[in-house]
PDB file of C-alpha atoms in Angstrom:
ATOM      1  CA  UNK A   1     130.964  78.006 113.109  1.00 46.00           C
ATOM      2  CA  UNK A   2     128.759  79.010 116.022  1.00 47.00           C
ATOM      3  CA  UNK A   3     128.754  77.401 119.393  1.00 51.00           C
ATOM      4  CA  UNK A   4     125.125  76.088 119.922  1.00 51.00           C
ATOM      5  CA  UNK A   5     124.476  78.082 123.069  1.00 57.00           C
ATOM      6  CA  UNK A   6     126.047  81.290 121.681  1.00 74.00           C
ATOM      7  CA  UNK A   7     124.131  80.813 118.488  1.00 91.00           C
ATOM      8  CA  UNK A   8     120.728  80.790 119.973  1.00 96.00           C
ATOM      9  CA  UNK A   9     121.566  83.538 122.331  1.00 96.00           C
ATOM     10  CA  UNK A  10     123.074  85.554 119.584  1.00 96.00           C
ATOM     11  CA  UNK A  11     119.974  85.095 117.447  1.00 97.00           C
ATOM     12  CA  UNK A  12     117.703  86.171 120.285  1.00 98.00           C
ATOM     13  CA  UNK A  13     119.793  89.328 120.888  1.00 97.00           C
ATOM     14  CA  UNK A  14     119.982  90.087 117.106  1.00 96.00           C
ATOM     15  CA  UNK A  15     116.223  89.677 116.613  1.00 97.00           C
ATOM     16  CA  UNK A  16     115.527  91.759 119.682  1.00 97.00           C
ATOM     17  CA  UNK A  17     117.753  94.620 118.469  1.00 96.00           C
ATOM     18  CA  UNK A  18     116.285  94.335 114.962  1.00 94.00           C
ATOM     19  CA  UNK A  19     112.864  95.178 116.381  1.00 93.00           C
ATOM     20  CA  UNK A  20     114.296  98.494 117.744  1.00 88.00           C
ATOM     21  CA  UNK A  21     115.318 101.397 115.720  1.00 81.00           C
ATOM     22  CA  UNK A  22     118.798  99.947 115.260  1.00 85.00           C
ATOM     23  CA  UNK A  23     119.620  98.742 111.815  1.00 85.00           C
ATOM     24  CA  UNK A  24     120.229  95.065 112.421  1.00 90.00           C
ATOM     25  CA  UNK A  25     119.711  92.375 109.672  1.00 90.00           C
ATOM     26  CA  UNK A  26     118.328  89.523 111.867  1.00 95.00           C
ATOM     27  CA  UNK A  27     117.214  87.718 108.698  1.00 94.00           C
ATOM     28  CA  UNK A  28     120.715  87.150 107.610  1.00 94.00           C
ATOM     29  CA  UNK A  29     121.706  85.875 111.040  1.00 95.00           C
ATOM     30  CA  UNK A  30     118.702  83.584 111.073  1.00 97.00           C
ATOM     31  CA  UNK A  31     119.443  82.139 107.527  1.00 96.00           C
ATOM     32  CA  UNK A  32     123.062  81.635 108.566  1.00 95.00           C
ATOM     33  CA  UNK A  33     121.902  79.578 111.503  1.00 96.00           C
ATOM     34  CA  UNK A  34     119.666  77.484 109.323  1.00 97.00           C
ATOM     35  CA  UNK A  35     122.457  76.946 106.801  1.00 95.00           C
ATOM     36  CA  UNK A  36     124.641  75.735 109.746  1.00 94.00           C
ATOM     37  CA  UNK A  37     121.907  73.169 110.464  1.00 95.00           C
ATOM     38  CA  UNK A  38     120.406  74.610 113.596  1.00 96.00           C
ATOM     39  CA  UNK A  39     117.024  73.296 114.609  1.00 98.00           C
ATOM     40  CA  UNK A  40     114.548  75.295 112.386  1.00 98.00           C
ATOM     41  CA  UNK A  41     111.717  75.100 115.037  1.00 98.00           C
ATOM     42  CA  UNK A  42     113.985  76.390 117.779  1.00 98.00           C
ATOM     43  CA  UNK A  43     115.349  79.057 115.534  1.00 98.00           C
ATOM     44  CA  UNK A  44     111.794  80.153 114.628  1.00 99.00           C
ATOM     45  CA  UNK A  45     110.765  80.315 118.454  1.00 99.00           C
ATOM     46  CA  UNK A  46     113.910  82.146 119.549  1.00 98.00           C
ATOM     47  CA  UNK A  47     113.874  84.637 116.593  1.00 98.00           C
ATOM     48  CA  UNK A  48     110.098  85.310 117.038  1.00 98.00           C
ATOM     49  CA  UNK A  49     110.504  85.643 120.870  1.00 98.00           C
ATOM     50  CA  UNK A  50     113.337  88.191 120.606  1.00 98.00           C
ATOM     51  CA  UNK A  51     111.718  90.213 117.834  1.00 97.00           C
ATOM     52  CA  UNK A  52     108.320  90.212 119.728  1.00 98.00           C
ATOM     53  CA  UNK A  53     109.972  91.387 122.979  1.00 98.00           C
ATOM     54  CA  UNK A  54     111.668  94.154 120.977  1.00 97.00           C
ATOM     55  CA  UNK A  55     108.254  95.123 119.416  1.00 97.00           C
ATOM     56  CA  UNK A  56     106.835  95.320 122.989  1.00 98.00           C
ATOM     57  CA  UNK A  57     109.730  97.532 123.937  1.00 97.00           C
ATOM     58  CA  UNK A  58     108.705  99.936 121.125  1.00 95.00           C
ATOM     59  CA  UNK A  59     105.222 100.000 122.548  1.00 97.00           C
ATOM     60  CA  UNK A  60     106.536 100.817 125.915  1.00 97.00           C
ATOM     61  CA  UNK A  61     108.740 103.573 124.556  1.00 94.00           C
ATOM     62  CA  UNK A  62     105.859 105.110 122.905  1.00 94.00           C
ATOM     63  CA  UNK A  63     103.605 104.681 125.917  1.00 96.00           C
ATOM     64  CA  UNK A  64     106.109 106.430 128.205  1.00 94.00           C
ATOM     65  CA  UNK A  65     106.847 108.945 125.557  1.00 88.00           C
ATOM     66  CA  UNK A  66     106.378 112.724 125.662  1.00 82.00           C
ATOM     67  CA  UNK A  67     105.235 114.829 122.600  1.00 76.00           C
ATOM     68  CA  UNK A  68     108.289 117.014 123.214  1.00 79.00           C
ATOM     69  CA  UNK A  69     110.685 114.073 122.825  1.00 81.00           C
ATOM     70  CA  UNK A  70     109.167 113.337 119.417  1.00 79.00           C
ATOM     71  CA  UNK A  71     109.786 116.909 118.305  1.00 80.00           C
ATOM     72  CA  UNK A  72     113.291 116.631 119.520  1.00 81.00           C
ATOM     73  CA  UNK A  73     114.099 113.673 117.411  1.00 77.00           C
ATOM     74  CA  UNK A  74     112.760 115.275 114.289  1.00 81.00           C
ATOM     75  CA  UNK A  75     109.023 114.296 114.254  1.00 83.00           C
ATOM     76  CA  UNK A  76     106.829 117.044 112.947  1.00 86.00           C
ATOM     77  CA  UNK A  77     103.480 118.052 114.290  1.00 87.00           C
ATOM     78  CA  UNK A  78     101.968 116.832 110.877  1.00 91.00           C
ATOM     79  CA  UNK A  79     103.582 113.368 111.169  1.00 89.00           C
ATOM     80  CA  UNK A  80     102.393 113.007 114.750  1.00 89.00           C
ATOM     81  CA  UNK A  81      98.857 113.874 113.759  1.00 91.00           C
ATOM     82  CA  UNK A  82      99.141 111.533 110.654  1.00 93.00           C
ATOM     83  CA  UNK A  83      99.974 108.594 112.995  1.00 91.00           C
ATOM     84  CA  UNK A  84      97.261 109.561 115.434  1.00 93.00           C
ATOM     85  CA  UNK A  85      94.741 109.391 112.634  1.00 94.00           C
ATOM     86  CA  UNK A  86      96.074 105.818 111.639  1.00 94.00           C
ATOM     87  CA  UNK A  87      96.036 104.600 115.222  1.00 95.00           C
ATOM     88  CA  UNK A  88      92.598 106.004 115.856  1.00 94.00           C
ATOM     89  CA  UNK A  89      91.270 104.417 112.542  1.00 96.00           C
ATOM     90  CA  UNK A  90      92.983 100.901 112.733  1.00 95.00           C
ATOM     91  CA  UNK A  91      93.836 100.590 116.431  1.00 92.00           C
ATOM     92  CA  UNK A  92      95.774  97.607 117.551  1.00 94.00           C
ATOM     93  CA  UNK A  93      95.310  96.063 114.041  1.00 96.00           C
ATOM     94  CA  UNK A  94      98.329  98.031 112.951  1.00 96.00           C
ATOM     95  CA  UNK A  95     100.438  95.793 115.152  1.00 96.00           C
ATOM     96  CA  UNK A  96     100.096  93.075 112.607  1.00 96.00           C
ATOM     97  CA  UNK A  97     102.340  95.129 110.363  1.00 96.00           C
ATOM     98  CA  UNK A  98     104.957  95.845 113.025  1.00 93.00           C
ATOM     99  CA  UNK A  99     107.171  93.156 111.371  1.00 91.00           C
ATOM    100  CA  UNK A 100     107.785  95.541 108.406  1.00 91.00           C
ATOM    101  CA  UNK A 101     111.305  97.061 108.083  1.00 84.00           C
ATOM    102  CA  UNK A 102     111.728 100.656 109.322  1.00 81.00           C
ATOM    103  CA  UNK A 103     107.950 101.512 109.621  1.00 90.00           C
ATOM    104  CA  UNK A 104     107.314  98.676 112.025  1.00 91.00           C
ATOM    105  CA  UNK A 105     109.361 100.385 114.789  1.00 90.00           C
ATOM    106  CA  UNK A 106     107.311 103.440 114.284  1.00 90.00           C
ATOM    107  CA  UNK A 107     104.027 101.551 114.317  1.00 95.00           C
ATOM    108  CA  UNK A 108     104.907 100.035 117.758  1.00 95.00           C
ATOM    109  CA  UNK A 109     105.937 103.351 119.176  1.00 93.00           C
ATOM    110  CA  UNK A 110     102.749 105.016 117.799  1.00 94.00           C
ATOM    111  CA  UNK A 111     100.432 102.256 119.189  1.00 96.00           C
ATOM    112  CA  UNK A 112     102.025 102.888 122.669  1.00 96.00           C
ATOM    113  CA  UNK A 113     102.063 106.741 122.400  1.00 95.00           C
ATOM    114  CA  UNK A 114      98.310 106.805 121.349  1.00 95.00           C
ATOM    115  CA  UNK A 115      97.394 104.118 123.938  1.00 95.00           C
ATOM    116  CA  UNK A 116      96.065 101.389 121.522  1.00 96.00           C
ATOM    117  CA  UNK A 117      94.905  98.411 123.420  1.00 97.00           C
ATOM    118  CA  UNK A 118      97.886  96.888 125.009  1.00 97.00           C
ATOM    119  CA  UNK A 119      96.761  93.261 125.131  1.00 98.00           C
ATOM    120  CA  UNK A 120      95.640  93.240 121.538  1.00 97.00           C
ATOM    121  CA  UNK A 121      98.730  95.168 120.414  1.00 98.00           C
ATOM    122  CA  UNK A 122     101.091  92.738 122.198  1.00 98.00           C
ATOM    123  CA  UNK A 123      99.053  89.732 120.676  1.00 98.00           C
ATOM    124  CA  UNK A 124      99.188  91.112 117.159  1.00 98.00           C
ATOM    125  CA  UNK A 125     102.852  92.180 117.397  1.00 98.00           C
ATOM    126  CA  UNK A 126     103.691  88.553 118.382  1.00 98.00           C
ATOM    127  CA  UNK A 127     101.604  87.120 115.633  1.00 98.00           C
ATOM    128  CA  UNK A 128     103.174  89.451 113.081  1.00 96.00           C
ATOM    129  CA  UNK A 129     106.691  88.551 114.165  1.00 97.00           C
ATOM    130  CA  UNK A 130     106.032  84.820 114.207  1.00 98.00           C
ATOM    131  CA  UNK A 131     104.560  84.892 110.761  1.00 97.00           C
ATOM    132  CA  UNK A 132     107.475  86.922 109.432  1.00 96.00           C
ATOM    133  CA  UNK A 133     110.139  84.523 110.775  1.00 98.00           C
ATOM    134  CA  UNK A 134     108.028  81.526 109.828  1.00 98.00           C
ATOM    135  CA  UNK A 135     108.112  82.630 106.199  1.00 97.00           C
ATOM    136  CA  UNK A 136     111.900  83.277 106.370  1.00 98.00           C
ATOM    137  CA  UNK A 137     112.469  79.816 107.804  1.00 98.00           C
ATOM    138  CA  UNK A 138     110.325  78.072 105.201  1.00 98.00           C
ATOM    139  CA  UNK A 139     112.007  80.157 102.387  1.00 96.00           C
ATOM    140  CA  UNK A 140     115.450  79.248 103.694  1.00 96.00           C
ATOM    141  CA  UNK A 141     114.695  75.572 103.962  1.00 95.00           C
ATOM    142  CA  UNK A 142     112.783  74.953 100.859  1.00 93.00           C
ATOM    143  CA  UNK A 143     113.844  77.482  98.308  1.00 85.00           C
TER     144      UNK A 143
END
């Protein structure tokens, strides 16, 4: 199966990449490690940390972003305005939803782009990711 060191490093990298716009199924990797009897607490910590750092990268990409770049990658003015309204209305609270597939990446980028509170955003990104992987670990162990 996996070598212990490669397993945890692989989990970290997989979860980090899953938090970006890359289509990576970190849940399957995590469940595979749990099935191989890796330490569930350590898996939770590694997965949450990797995914949280990836979420923070999304915030940074948004923060450093330029409206012209968004247009070049297919974002319309209407979509940009829609996200600005959401960020203005909910602020960093949106970061709690950054664990969601597909839209979570956009949430992180939008929070950075529209300058939501960085400290609260980072905290809520971390909480959301930890809860997500906590639920997966519990499900894999007890269902």
